[in-house]
Structure formats: C-alpha cells, structure tokens
Amino acid sequence: MHNFIIKISKGPSSVVKFEHDWLGNTSELLEREEINSDYLSCISYSAEKKLFTEDEQLYVMINKFYASNTNLNLSKELLKRYRSQTVDEYFNKFDGELSGIFIDLKSQKVVVYTDRFGLIPVYMCERENSIWISSSPKYIFLQDKTLKLRKKSIECFLENGHLLGKHSWFEKVILVDSSNKVEVDLKDYSVSTSFYWTWGEVEQVNYTFERSVDKLSEVFLNAVQKRKHVCSNNFLLLSGGMDSRLILAALDKSDLEYTATFSKTRSEELSIAKKLSAEKAVPHKHWVLDKSNWVDNRIENIWNLDCGISFLHDHAAPHNREIHKKGNGVYNGFGGGILFGGNYIDQPNISIGQDKIKKYYRDSWTEEKGESEFYNINKIEPYFLNTRLRRFTAVGTRSLLPNTPLLPFIDRDFLSLLMSIDDTHRKDRKLFNAVALKLDRNLFAKYAYSQLGRPITVDRTMKYRLKGYTIHLMNKLFGIEYISYVNYKKWVSTIDPFISQIVSSRSILSEMIEIDIAKIYTEGNLELLGRVLSLEIYLQQILNNKYQSTEEIKLKKS
C-alpha cells in the first residue's frame, strides 16, 4: 500500500515534508513521487507508480487490494471517468477494493474516493490554514505537532483492542468513511462529503433455505475462483477453523502454490490444517511461532500499522520476509464468521440499535453510534463490518502487503446476496454449514472444527466432552495450551526486562489516563497488557523516536 501526504494550504505555503525514515522497514521497497503547485503539495512513496497523469493538470493516485478486471488500466479508466463525470457510478459498481484520489489543478479541487468497505485507510485533518489528506495519521502529526493526542481513542483501544468510528489517535484527524466521496475546493477550501454507495441499495429476496444454499454456493465459488487469476502465485492462510477451510473447499490443488499456518510446534489448529491440506493434495507450510521468534518484526509493524491492533495479534510478523513477496495473492477468511456465520445475530432481520452496540462496545459505544445512512438495512453485520472488521481484522490483513489480499467473503456479489437473504437461515451457522457440506463434504465431515473439537456433522458425545474437559484441565493445571496456535502466557516472559523498563519509567499512557501497568502484568491480563504495550511503544515512536525496532526491545534483555 502506498504512503502519501497531501497538504492543501490556505495561502502560498504548500511546503510539505516526508522523511524517508518515516517509512519504517518498508523504505527499501518504495520510491518517491511529488506534485507541487502554489497551494498544494503531494508526496507519495510506493512500490510502483501511483501518481498517474496524462496532461500534468489532472492526476489520479490509486490504491487497491483486488480488482476483477485484471486487463484494465485503472488509472486511465479513472481519468476517463473523471472527465465524463461518471466516477460515482464507477465506484458504486466496482468489483473489488479500490480507493482513488484525483488532484485536479485546472478545476482547483481534490476529490477522494474510499473503497466500498473502507479497508484502505485515508485520513483527513482540517486546520485553520491547511487541509491534510494522508494514508496515515502519524504523517499528519509529524507535520503538525501541535495536534493533541485523543484521550477517548486511547480509552477505546484499551477497552476493545481497536478504534471505532472516524476517530484516530489525534484530535481533528479523522478516518474518512467507507464508500465516501470527499471533495475539497481549492478556491474557497470548502469540504463536501457524500456516499457513493450505501447498504440501502441491497434489495431483499424471499428465498427458501434450500434456494439460499444453492445460490450462495454458486456465488461464493465464483468469488473464490475469479480471484485466482489476479496473481501469478497464490497461497491460502489456513487454520483449523471454518472460514479459510471454506475457501479451500472452493479451490483445486492446481489453484494454490501452498497453504500456510502460523503456529507453535504443536496445536490443534496446526494439526487440522495439515490434514485439510493433505486431503486436497496441496503442499502445506508451517510458519513456526515460538518463544525465540514471536516478537520479531512486531515492533516495526506497530509503526507501519499505526497501532491498529495489539502486537499480540500480529501473527504474521515473524515471517514478514518470507511473506512479503510482490506478486503473490493471499487468500484468507476475512469476515467469514461475522458475515456468513451469523456470529452476532440475536434477533434476525433488524438494523443495528444502541442496545446491541452497547453490549459489544460498552463505554466506547458513542464512538460509532450506528446512526449513519450508510447502515440503512435491516441487518446488523454492516455495522460490525465497518467497526470490528474494518478497524481490527483489516489491520492484520494490511500487514500482508505488498501481497494482494484475496478476500472472497467481502466479494461484491456474494455479500450483496448474503445480506439480501433472511437472517434466520444464517443464524447459528446453519447456512454456512450447509454451503460448506455442499462444496466439499469431506473437509467438513471428516475433520474437526478447532473451536468445537469435532466435525460439524457430529454431535457432542461423551467422547468429545471428555476431550474438551481434558484439554481445559491440562491448560488450567500445567499451562498447556493445545488448541491455540500461540502461547503468549509463557512467551511474554522473554521481554520482561523491557516491560520492567516501561513500568519503572513514567509512561506516556500514565500521563494521559489512570493506569497501573505493573498490576496489569502481575495479574496476567495478557490481552490488556498487549494493548498497553503496543500503544505505549507507538506513542514513544512518534513522540520520542524510541523503540523503532524489535532489536531495540530485545537488547533490553542483555
């Protein structure tokens, strides 16, 4: 994903800076491009040319994950659409994940289009004498250090593990909405926003359960299959769960170079993934996570990912060098459980309401109240796609770049069909399970689902009850974690000296809020500890230029 900063000045002072070391450990992959005029300056770093123009008066900068039409020159197409004033319609119908920024020096305006589900972030900040547009909130802050840290964002992250709504780490710096068009007029510096697509456009259907299974099987199969042509080599991040397994069910062995699983040496997730790969005759790679390597590259990724998640959830980081090969397509089960599995459905066919939001986001619920016209549909999943998936899960997905993320569960046609069907079919994974068994019965009937400890076709008999009790007992008595692919409870001790240093010094967080990091650590609250350490490291990185690398953290041990 390209890194950029645009400054629009209310006066002849459009100088903008972008230090090369702000790119972190991605700097060697990226090349610089610039646009300058009297009132506008743009600097972009990318792995390939992103600032495209035909006449030096109109530029377009695009960013994408996946586009169904691989033969189309998107930059040229978008310039053509811009001139014919049909960009809104183009983005409304676009099949894939695409964002674009038009810099029109002749008409003196900048127009931003975010992707349909907001997975490619664009930030904005309106100040008294300037307007900033950037791929990262830190790039805006590093230009204007008078910006204040936002206390409510810190509290939200520590409570939920991710931010919500339009908010960033800084006051006045906002994340532009999904499916949004933002137009900045360089003549009067006015800013207008609108949606080019909303969930209200999804028309409801009255399908029976059987009809729903048939249609969704067909459309999901197509969603997976059409993505295999985008890159020369594709692999699948495979776990012992259901979502990545459904993608595997829709592929043949010739479609994948390999499957891969992040895991410690022994885990139920790894064991199942190996069996699933063998069933499909696809080579499997075990990317080992252990006490010696678990923290590798995670500190750098806190910077790269703007602390969007706790570093304890950045499982791909230790194998960044092997993963980050341009030209690879990476299938993963992004959104499968929440969207297709119906994980959040209590009452079917109702729009998101404040009671539901308060249940999941507690004191942070006001950060995204769900009142936007964007959610104009009698379903709750669009809200959680725009919150949990967009602001948490998608951060981990972006850590896989510059590979191309292949995300069939958010395919335009599949998700539109899914959200048009009666929720009662999806509740309790009924629809998901039926589609899974239709696409490849062996994968789901022969092999256990890691969270159940048994195949989805098997009842919870005494055999499986005893298995569950044994695993739980071994974990409680001896700390043996067999199901999960990580064991942070044991591994986190490798950074004890660093944690002690954070505890003994006056942390930035403790100056913002009341927090006892030592108590959090001694009580073994690993989830909260991961969030606290990640945020403290990020704030030290941007405010004090400290903790820029994993090596710096590891040296604290010596």
Coordinates of C-alpha atoms in Angstrom, one line a residue:
M1 CA 0.0 0.0 0.0
H2 CA 1.4 3.4 -0.9
N3 CA 2.2 6.0 1.7
F4 CA 1.3 9.6 1.0
I5 CA 0.7 13.0 2.4
I6 CA -1.2 15.9 0.7
K7 CA -1.2 19.4 2.0
I8 CA -3.7 22.0 0.8
S9 CA -2.7 25.4 2.0
K10 CA -4.9 28.5 2.6
G11 CA -2.2 30.7 1.2
P12 CA 1.0 30.4 -0.8
S13 CA 2.8 28.0 1.6
S14 CA 2.2 24.4 0.5
V15 CA 5.6 23.1 1.6
V16 CA 5.3 19.6 2.9
K17 CA 7.9 17.2 4.2
F18 CA 8.1 13.4 4.2
E19 CA 11.2 12.0 5.8
H20 CA 12.4 8.7 4.4
D21 CA 12.8 7.1 7.8
W22 CA 9.0 7.6 8.4
L23 CA 8.5 4.6 6.1
G24 CA 10.0 2.3 8.7
N25 CA 11.2 -1.1 7.5
T26 CA 9.3 -0.7 4.2
S27 CA 11.5 2.1 2.9
E28 CA 13.7 0.0 0.6
L29 CA 10.6 -1.1 -1.3
L30 CA 9.3 2.4 -2.1
E31 CA 10.1 5.2 -4.5
R32 CA 9.2 8.9 -4.1
E33 CA 6.9 10.9 -6.4
E34 CA 5.8 14.5 -6.0
I35 CA 3.2 17.1 -7.2
N36 CA 3.7 20.8 -6.3
S37 CA 1.6 23.9 -7.1
D38 CA 1.1 27.2 -5.4
Y39 CA -1.4 25.9 -2.9
L40 CA -0.9 22.1 -3.0
S41 CA 1.9 19.7 -2.3
C42 CA 1.7 15.9 -2.6
I43 CA 4.4 13.4 -1.7
S44 CA 3.9 9.7 -2.3
Y45 CA 6.1 6.7 -1.7
S46 CA 5.0 3.4 -3.4
A47 CA 6.4 0.2 -4.9
E48 CA 5.1 1.1 -8.3
K49 CA 3.9 4.3 -10.0
K50 CA 0.8 5.6 -8.3
L51 CA 0.6 9.2 -9.4
F52 CA -0.7 8.9 -12.9
T53 CA -1.4 11.8 -15.3
E54 CA -1.8 12.5 -19.0
D55 CA -1.6 16.3 -19.1
E56 CA 0.0 17.4 -15.8
Q57 CA -3.2 19.2 -14.8
L58 CA -5.2 16.1 -13.7
Y59 CA -3.6 13.4 -11.6
V60 CA -5.0 10.2 -10.1
M61 CA -3.5 8.2 -7.3
I62 CA -5.0 4.7 -6.8
N63 CA -4.7 2.0 -4.2
K64 CA -6.3 -1.4 -4.4
F65 CA -6.4 -4.9 -3.0
Y66 CA -8.2 -6.7 -5.7
A67 CA -9.9 -5.8 -9.0
S68 CA -11.9 -8.3 -11.0
N69 CA -10.8 -6.8 -14.4
T70 CA -7.1 -7.6 -14.5
N71 CA -6.7 -6.3 -18.1
L72 CA -7.9 -2.8 -17.4
N73 CA -5.5 0.1 -16.8
L74 CA -7.3 1.5 -13.7
S75 CA -5.6 4.9 -13.7
K76 CA -6.5 5.6 -17.3
E77 CA -10.1 4.4 -16.8
L78 CA -10.5 6.6 -13.7
L79 CA -9.2 9.6 -15.6
K80 CA -11.7 8.9 -18.4
R81 CA -14.5 8.5 -15.8
Y82 CA -13.5 11.7 -14.1
R83 CA -13.7 13.7 -17.3
S84 CA -17.1 12.2 -18.1
Q85 CA -18.3 12.8 -14.6
T86 CA -19.1 9.1 -14.0
V87 CA -16.7 8.3 -11.2
D88 CA -19.5 7.9 -8.6
E89 CA -21.2 5.3 -10.8
Y90 CA -17.9 3.5 -11.4
F91 CA -17.1 3.1 -7.8
N92 CA -20.7 2.1 -7.0
K93 CA -20.4 -0.9 -9.3
F94 CA -16.7 -1.6 -8.9
D95 CA -15.9 -5.3 -8.2
G96 CA -13.0 -5.2 -5.8
E97 CA -11.3 -3.0 -3.2
L98 CA -10.2 0.3 -4.7
S99 CA -9.6 3.8 -3.5
G100 CA -8.6 6.9 -5.6
I101 CA -7.6 10.5 -5.1
F102 CA -8.0 12.9 -8.0
I103 CA -5.8 16.1 -8.0
D104 CA -7.4 18.5 -10.5
L105 CA -5.1 21.6 -10.8
K106 CA -7.2 23.1 -13.6
S107 CA -10.5 23.0 -11.8
Q108 CA -8.7 23.5 -8.5
K109 CA -10.1 20.7 -6.5
V110 CA -9.1 17.4 -4.8
V111 CA -11.5 14.5 -4.8
V112 CA -11.1 11.4 -2.6
Y113 CA -12.9 8.1 -3.1
T114 CA -12.6 5.5 -0.4
D115 CA -13.1 1.8 -1.1
R116 CA -16.6 0.3 -0.6
F117 CA -15.8 -1.1 2.9
G118 CA -13.1 1.3 3.9
L119 CA -10.3 -1.3 4.2
I120 CA -7.7 1.1 2.6
P121 CA -7.4 3.9 5.1
V122 CA -7.5 7.6 4.1
Y123 CA -7.2 10.3 6.9
M124 CA -8.0 13.9 6.8
C125 CA -7.4 16.9 9.1
E126 CA -8.8 20.4 8.7
R127 CA -6.7 23.1 10.3
E128 CA -7.0 26.9 10.3
N129 CA -4.6 27.4 7.5
S130 CA -4.4 24.0 5.8
I131 CA -6.1 20.7 5.0
W132 CA -4.2 17.4 5.2
I133 CA -5.0 14.2 3.4
S134 CA -2.9 11.1 4.2
S135 CA -2.6 7.4 4.3
S136 CA -1.6 7.6 8.0
P137 CA -2.5 9.8 10.9
K138 CA 1.2 9.9 12.1
Y139 CA 2.2 11.5 8.8
I140 CA -0.2 14.4 9.6
F141 CA 1.0 14.6 13.2
L142 CA 4.7 14.7 12.2
Q143 CA 3.9 17.7 10.0
D144 CA 2.0 19.5 12.8
K145 CA 3.0 18.5 16.3
T146 CA 0.5 20.9 17.9
L147 CA -2.1 18.2 17.3
K148 CA -3.3 16.7 20.6
L149 CA -3.5 13.1 21.5
R150 CA -7.1 12.0 21.8
K151 CA -7.8 10.6 25.2
K152 CA -11.1 8.9 24.2
S153 CA -9.3 7.0 21.5
I154 CA -6.8 5.7 24.0
E155 CA -9.6 4.5 26.3
C156 CA -11.5 2.9 23.4
F157 CA -8.4 1.0 22.3
L158 CA -7.6 -0.3 25.7
E159 CA -11.2 -1.4 26.2
N160 CA -11.8 -3.0 22.8
G161 CA -8.5 -3.6 21.2
H162 CA -9.2 -1.3 18.3
L163 CA -10.6 2.2 17.5
L164 CA -14.1 2.9 16.3
G165 CA -15.9 5.3 14.0
K166 CA -14.0 8.0 12.3
H167 CA -11.5 8.5 15.1
S168 CA -7.7 8.4 15.1
W169 CA -5.1 8.8 17.8
F170 CA -5.2 12.6 17.3
E171 CA -7.8 15.3 17.8
K172 CA -9.0 16.7 14.5
V173 CA -7.5 13.8 12.4
I174 CA -10.4 11.7 11.1
L175 CA -10.6 8.4 9.2
V176 CA -12.7 9.0 6.0
D177 CA -15.9 6.9 5.9
S178 CA -16.3 3.8 3.8
S179 CA -17.9 4.3 0.3
N180 CA -17.2 8.0 0.7
K181 CA -16.6 10.8 -1.8
V182 CA -14.8 13.8 -0.3
E183 CA -14.4 17.0 -2.4
V184 CA -12.1 19.8 -1.4
D185 CA -12.4 23.1 -3.3
L186 CA -9.0 24.8 -3.5
K187 CA -10.6 28.1 -4.3
D188 CA -12.6 28.5 -1.1
Y189 CA -11.3 25.5 0.9
S190 CA -14.8 24.1 1.4
V191 CA -15.1 20.4 2.0
S192 CA -18.2 18.3 1.0
T193 CA -18.8 14.6 1.6
S194 CA -21.3 12.1 0.3
F195 CA -21.8 8.3 0.0
Y196 CA -21.5 6.9 -3.5
W197 CA -23.0 3.6 -2.2
T198 CA -24.9 2.5 0.9
W199 CA -26.3 -0.7 2.3
G200 CA -29.8 0.5 1.4
E201 CA -29.1 -0.4 -2.2
V202 CA -29.2 -4.1 -1.3
E203 CA -32.7 -5.5 -2.3
Q204 CA -34.2 -8.2 -0.1
V205 CA -35.2 -11.6 -1.6
N206 CA -37.6 -14.2 -0.3
Y207 CA -35.5 -17.4 -0.9
T208 CA -36.2 -20.7 0.9
F209 CA -33.3 -22.2 2.8
E210 CA -32.6 -24.7 0.1
R211 CA -32.6 -22.0 -2.6
S212 CA -30.3 -19.9 -0.5
V213 CA -27.8 -22.7 -0.1
D214 CA -27.8 -23.3 -3.9
K215 CA -27.4 -19.6 -4.8
L216 CA -24.7 -18.8 -2.2
S217 CA -22.7 -21.9 -3.1
E218 CA -22.6 -20.8 -6.7
V219 CA -21.8 -17.2 -6.0
F220 CA -19.2 -18.0 -3.3
L221 CA -17.5 -20.5 -5.6
N222 CA -17.3 -17.8 -8.3
A223 CA -16.0 -15.2 -5.7
V224 CA -13.1 -17.6 -4.9
Q225 CA -12.4 -18.7 -8.4
K226 CA -12.2 -15.3 -10.1
R227 CA -9.6 -14.1 -7.6
K228 CA -7.1 -16.9 -8.5
H229 CA -6.3 -15.1 -11.8
V230 CA -5.1 -11.9 -10.3
C231 CA -1.6 -13.0 -9.3
S232 CA 0.9 -15.5 -10.7
N233 CA 1.2 -17.4 -7.4
N234 CA -1.5 -17.8 -4.7
F235 CA -1.4 -19.2 -1.2
L236 CA -4.0 -19.6 1.5
L237 CA -3.6 -18.8 5.2
L238 CA -5.2 -21.9 6.6
S239 CA -6.3 -22.6 10.2
G240 CA -8.3 -25.3 11.8
G241 CA -11.4 -23.1 11.7
M242 CA -14.2 -22.8 9.2
D243 CA -13.7 -19.7 7.1
S244 CA -10.3 -20.5 5.5
R245 CA -11.5 -24.1 5.1
L246 CA -14.5 -22.9 3.0
I247 CA -12.1 -21.1 0.7
L248 CA -10.0 -24.3 0.4
A249 CA -13.2 -26.2 -0.5
A250 CA -13.8 -23.9 -3.4
L251 CA -10.2 -24.4 -4.9
D252 CA -8.4 -27.2 -6.6
K253 CA -4.8 -28.2 -5.8
S254 CA -3.6 -26.5 -9.0
D255 CA -5.0 -23.2 -7.8
L256 CA -2.6 -22.9 -4.9
E257 CA 1.1 -23.0 -4.6
Y258 CA 0.7 -23.9 -0.9
T259 CA -1.3 -23.4 2.3
A260 CA 0.3 -21.9 5.4
T261 CA -0.4 -21.9 9.1
F262 CA 1.2 -19.7 11.8
S263 CA 1.5 -21.8 14.9
K264 CA 3.7 -23.1 17.7
T265 CA 5.1 -26.6 17.2
R266 CA 2.0 -28.4 18.5
S267 CA -1.5 -27.1 18.3
E268 CA -4.9 -28.3 17.2
E269 CA -5.1 -25.6 14.7
L270 CA -1.9 -26.8 13.0
S271 CA -2.8 -30.4 13.1
I272 CA -6.2 -29.8 11.5
A273 CA -4.7 -27.5 8.8
K274 CA -2.1 -30.1 7.8
K275 CA -4.9 -32.8 7.4
L276 CA -7.0 -30.4 5.4
S277 CA -4.1 -29.6 3.0
A278 CA -3.3 -33.3 2.6
E279 CA -7.0 -34.0 1.8
K280 CA -6.8 -31.5 -1.1
A281 CA -3.2 -32.6 -2.0
V282 CA -1.9 -29.1 -1.6
P283 CA 1.6 -28.5 -0.1
H284 CA 1.5 -27.1 3.4
K285 CA 4.0 -24.7 5.1
H286 CA 4.3 -24.4 8.9
W287 CA 5.4 -20.9 9.8
V288 CA 6.7 -21.5 13.3
L289 CA 5.9 -19.2 16.2
D290 CA 7.8 -19.9 19.4
K291 CA 9.5 -18.3 22.4
S292 CA 12.6 -17.3 20.3
N293 CA 10.9 -15.5 17.4
W294 CA 7.4 -14.5 18.4
V295 CA 8.2 -10.8 18.9
D296 CA 10.3 -10.4 15.7
N297 CA 9.1 -7.6 13.4
R298 CA 6.1 -6.8 15.6
I299 CA 7.7 -3.6 16.9
E300 CA 8.2 -2.3 13.4
N301 CA 4.7 -3.3 12.5
I302 CA 3.3 -1.2 15.4
W303 CA 4.6 1.8 13.4
N304 CA 3.7 0.5 10.0
L305 CA 0.1 -0.3 11.1
D306 CA -0.4 2.8 13.3
C307 CA -1.1 0.6 16.3
G308 CA -4.4 -0.5 14.8
I309 CA -4.2 -3.8 16.8
S310 CA -2.3 -5.1 19.7
F311 CA 1.1 -6.6 18.7
L312 CA -0.1 -9.9 20.2
H313 CA -2.5 -10.2 17.3
D314 CA 0.2 -9.6 14.6
H315 CA 0.9 -13.3 14.0
A316 CA 2.3 -12.9 10.5
A317 CA 5.1 -10.5 11.7
P318 CA 7.9 -13.0 12.5
H319 CA 7.7 -14.3 8.9
N320 CA 7.4 -11.0 7.1
R321 CA 10.5 -11.6 5.0
E322 CA 9.1 -14.8 3.6
I323 CA 5.6 -13.5 3.1
H324 CA 6.3 -10.1 1.6
K325 CA 6.9 -11.2 -2.0
K326 CA 5.4 -8.9 -4.6
G327 CA 3.2 -10.8 -7.0
N328 CA 1.7 -13.3 -4.5
G329 CA -2.0 -13.5 -3.9
V330 CA -3.0 -14.3 -0.3
Y331 CA -6.4 -15.9 0.3
N332 CA -7.7 -15.5 3.8
G333 CA -11.0 -16.0 5.6
F334 CA -11.5 -12.3 6.4
G335 CA -15.1 -11.7 7.7
G336 CA -16.4 -15.2 7.3
G337 CA -17.6 -15.8 10.8
I338 CA -19.2 -12.4 11.3
L339 CA -20.7 -12.0 7.9
F340 CA -21.6 -15.6 6.7
G341 CA -21.6 -17.4 10.0
G342 CA -24.1 -15.0 11.6
N343 CA -22.0 -14.8 14.8
Y344 CA -23.6 -11.7 16.0
I345 CA -27.3 -12.4 15.2
D346 CA -29.6 -12.5 18.2
Q347 CA -32.8 -11.1 16.7
P348 CA -33.0 -11.7 12.9
N349 CA -33.7 -9.0 10.3
I350 CA -33.3 -5.9 12.3
S351 CA -31.0 -2.9 11.9
I352 CA -28.2 -2.1 14.3
G353 CA -29.5 -0.5 17.5
Q354 CA -27.9 1.2 20.5
D355 CA -28.6 -1.8 22.9
K356 CA -26.6 -4.1 20.6
I357 CA -23.8 -1.6 20.2
K358 CA -23.6 -1.0 24.0
K359 CA -23.4 -4.8 24.5
Y360 CA -20.3 -5.1 22.4
Y361 CA -18.6 -1.8 22.9
R362 CA -19.6 -0.9 26.4
D363 CA -18.3 2.6 27.4
S364 CA -17.0 3.2 23.9
W365 CA -20.3 2.8 22.1
T366 CA -20.7 6.5 21.5
E367 CA -17.6 6.4 19.2
E368 CA -19.7 4.9 16.5
K369 CA -23.5 5.0 17.3
G370 CA -24.6 3.4 14.0
E371 CA -26.8 6.3 13.1
S372 CA -25.3 6.9 9.6
E373 CA -27.4 6.5 6.5
F374 CA -24.7 4.0 5.4
Y375 CA -26.3 1.3 7.6
N376 CA -29.8 1.7 6.1
I377 CA -30.6 -2.0 6.0
N378 CA -32.4 -4.5 8.4
K379 CA -29.1 -6.3 9.2
I380 CA -26.5 -5.8 11.9
E381 CA -23.5 -7.1 10.0
P382 CA -22.8 -3.9 8.0
Y383 CA -22.1 -2.2 11.3
F384 CA -19.7 -4.8 12.5
L385 CA -18.0 -4.9 9.1
N386 CA -17.5 -1.2 9.4
T387 CA -16.2 -1.4 13.0
R388 CA -14.7 -4.8 14.1
L389 CA -13.6 -6.0 10.7
R390 CA -12.6 -2.6 9.2
R391 CA -10.7 -1.3 12.3
F392 CA -9.4 -4.6 13.7
T393 CA -9.2 -7.5 11.3
A394 CA -8.3 -5.4 8.3
V395 CA -5.2 -4.1 10.1
G396 CA -3.8 -7.6 10.2
T397 CA -4.7 -8.1 6.5
R398 CA -2.7 -5.0 5.6
S399 CA 0.3 -6.5 7.3
L400 CA 0.4 -9.0 4.4
L401 CA 1.0 -6.2 1.8
P402 CA 2.6 -5.9 -0.8
N403 CA 0.9 -9.2 -1.5
T404 CA -2.6 -9.0 -2.9
P405 CA -5.2 -9.8 -0.3
L406 CA -7.9 -12.1 -1.8
L407 CA -11.0 -11.8 0.4
P408 CA -13.9 -13.7 -1.1
F409 CA -16.2 -13.2 1.9
I410 CA -16.5 -9.5 1.1
D411 CA -16.9 -10.1 -2.7
R412 CA -19.4 -7.5 -4.0
D413 CA -21.9 -10.1 -5.5
F414 CA -21.5 -12.6 -2.6
L415 CA -22.0 -10.1 0.2
S416 CA -24.9 -8.4 -1.6
L417 CA -26.7 -11.7 -2.0
L418 CA -25.9 -12.8 1.6
M419 CA -27.3 -9.5 3.0
S420 CA -30.5 -9.9 0.9
I421 CA -31.4 -13.3 2.5
D422 CA -33.5 -13.9 5.6
D423 CA -31.2 -13.8 8.7
T424 CA -33.0 -16.9 10.1
H425 CA -31.2 -19.0 7.5
R426 CA -27.8 -17.8 8.7
K427 CA -28.4 -17.9 12.4
D428 CA -26.3 -20.4 14.3
R429 CA -24.2 -21.1 11.2
K430 CA -26.9 -23.1 9.6
L431 CA -26.5 -21.6 6.1
F432 CA -22.7 -21.6 6.4
N433 CA -22.6 -25.3 7.3
A434 CA -25.0 -26.3 4.5
V435 CA -22.9 -24.5 1.9
A436 CA -19.7 -26.0 3.3
L437 CA -21.0 -29.5 3.1
K438 CA -22.3 -28.9 -0.4
L439 CA -19.0 -27.6 -1.7
D440 CA -16.7 -30.3 -0.1
R441 CA -18.3 -32.6 2.4
N442 CA -15.1 -34.4 3.2
L443 CA -13.3 -31.3 4.5
F444 CA -16.1 -30.6 7.0
A445 CA -17.4 -34.0 7.9
K446 CA -14.1 -35.9 8.3
Y447 CA -12.1 -33.2 10.1
A448 CA -12.7 -31.4 13.4
Y449 CA -13.6 -27.7 13.7
S450 CA -11.0 -26.5 16.1
Q451 CA -13.4 -24.5 18.3
L452 CA -15.8 -27.5 18.6
G453 CA -13.2 -30.2 18.9
R454 CA -15.3 -32.3 16.5
P455 CA -16.6 -32.2 12.9
I456 CA -19.7 -30.0 12.3
T457 CA -21.7 -33.1 11.4
V458 CA -21.0 -34.9 14.7
D459 CA -23.0 -34.4 18.0
R460 CA -21.2 -33.6 21.2
T461 CA -21.0 -37.1 22.5
M462 CA -19.3 -38.2 25.8
K463 CA -16.1 -38.8 23.8
Y464 CA -15.9 -35.2 22.7
R465 CA -17.0 -33.9 26.1
L466 CA -14.1 -35.8 27.8
K467 CA -11.7 -34.5 25.2
G468 CA -12.8 -30.9 26.0
Y469 CA -12.5 -31.4 29.8
T470 CA -9.0 -32.9 29.4
I471 CA -7.8 -30.0 27.3
H472 CA -9.2 -27.5 29.7
L473 CA -7.8 -29.3 32.8
M474 CA -4.3 -29.5 31.2
N475 CA -4.3 -25.8 30.5
K476 CA -5.5 -24.9 34.0
L477 CA -3.1 -27.1 35.9
F478 CA 0.0 -27.1 33.7
G479 CA -0.4 -24.1 31.4
I480 CA -0.5 -26.4 28.4
E481 CA -2.3 -24.6 25.5
Y482 CA -3.1 -27.2 22.9
I483 CA -5.9 -25.8 20.8
S484 CA -4.4 -22.3 20.1
Y485 CA -1.5 -21.6 17.8
V486 CA 0.2 -19.4 20.3
N487 CA 1.2 -19.5 24.0
Y488 CA 1.8 -15.9 25.0
K489 CA 1.3 -16.8 28.6
K490 CA 4.8 -18.4 28.5
W491 CA 6.4 -16.4 25.7
V492 CA 5.8 -12.9 27.1
S493 CA 8.5 -13.5 29.8
T494 CA 11.1 -13.1 27.0
I495 CA 10.5 -9.3 27.1
D496 CA 10.4 -9.0 30.9
P497 CA 13.3 -6.5 31.0
F498 CA 11.6 -4.3 28.5
I499 CA 8.3 -4.4 30.4
S500 CA 10.2 -3.6 33.6
Q501 CA 11.6 -0.5 32.0
I502 CA 8.2 0.6 30.9
V503 CA 6.8 0.0 34.4
S504 CA 9.7 1.8 36.2
S505 CA 9.6 4.9 34.0
R506 CA 6.8 7.4 33.7
S507 CA 5.0 6.2 30.6
I508 CA 3.2 8.4 28.2
L509 CA 0.0 6.5 28.8
S510 CA 0.1 7.1 32.6
E511 CA 0.3 10.8 31.8
M512 CA -2.9 10.6 29.8
I513 CA -5.0 8.2 31.9
E514 CA -5.0 6.4 35.2
I515 CA -3.3 3.1 34.6
D516 CA -1.2 0.6 36.6
I517 CA 0.9 -1.3 34.1
A518 CA 2.7 -3.3 36.8
K519 CA -0.6 -4.5 38.2
I520 CA -1.9 -5.5 34.7
Y521 CA 1.3 -7.6 34.2
T522 CA 1.3 -9.3 37.6
E523 CA -2.3 -10.2 37.3
G524 CA -1.6 -11.9 34.0
N525 CA -4.1 -9.9 31.9
L526 CA -2.3 -10.6 28.7
E527 CA -5.0 -9.1 26.4
L528 CA -4.9 -5.8 28.1
L529 CA -1.1 -5.9 28.6
G530 CA -0.7 -6.4 24.8
R531 CA -2.8 -3.3 24.1
V532 CA -1.0 -1.2 26.7
L533 CA 2.5 -2.2 25.5
S534 CA 1.6 -1.7 21.8
L535 CA 0.1 1.8 22.4
E536 CA 3.0 2.9 24.7
I537 CA 5.5 1.8 22.1
Y538 CA 3.6 3.6 19.3
L539 CA 3.4 6.8 21.3
Q540 CA 7.1 6.6 22.2
Q541 CA 7.9 6.0 18.5
I542 CA 6.1 9.1 17.2
L543 CA 6.7 11.4 20.2
N544 CA 10.2 10.4 21.3
N545 CA 11.6 8.5 18.4
K546 CA 12.2 5.4 20.6
Y547 CA 11.5 1.7 20.2
Q548 CA 11.8 1.8 16.4
S549 CA 12.8 -1.9 16.1
T550 CA 12.4 -5.3 17.6
E551 CA 16.2 -5.4 18.1
E552 CA 16.0 -2.4 20.4
I553 CA 13.4 -4.3 22.5
K554 CA 15.5 -7.5 22.6
L555 CA 18.6 -5.6 23.7
K556 CA 16.8 -4.8 26.9
K557 CA 17.4 -8.4 27.8
S558 CA 21.2 -8.1 27.8

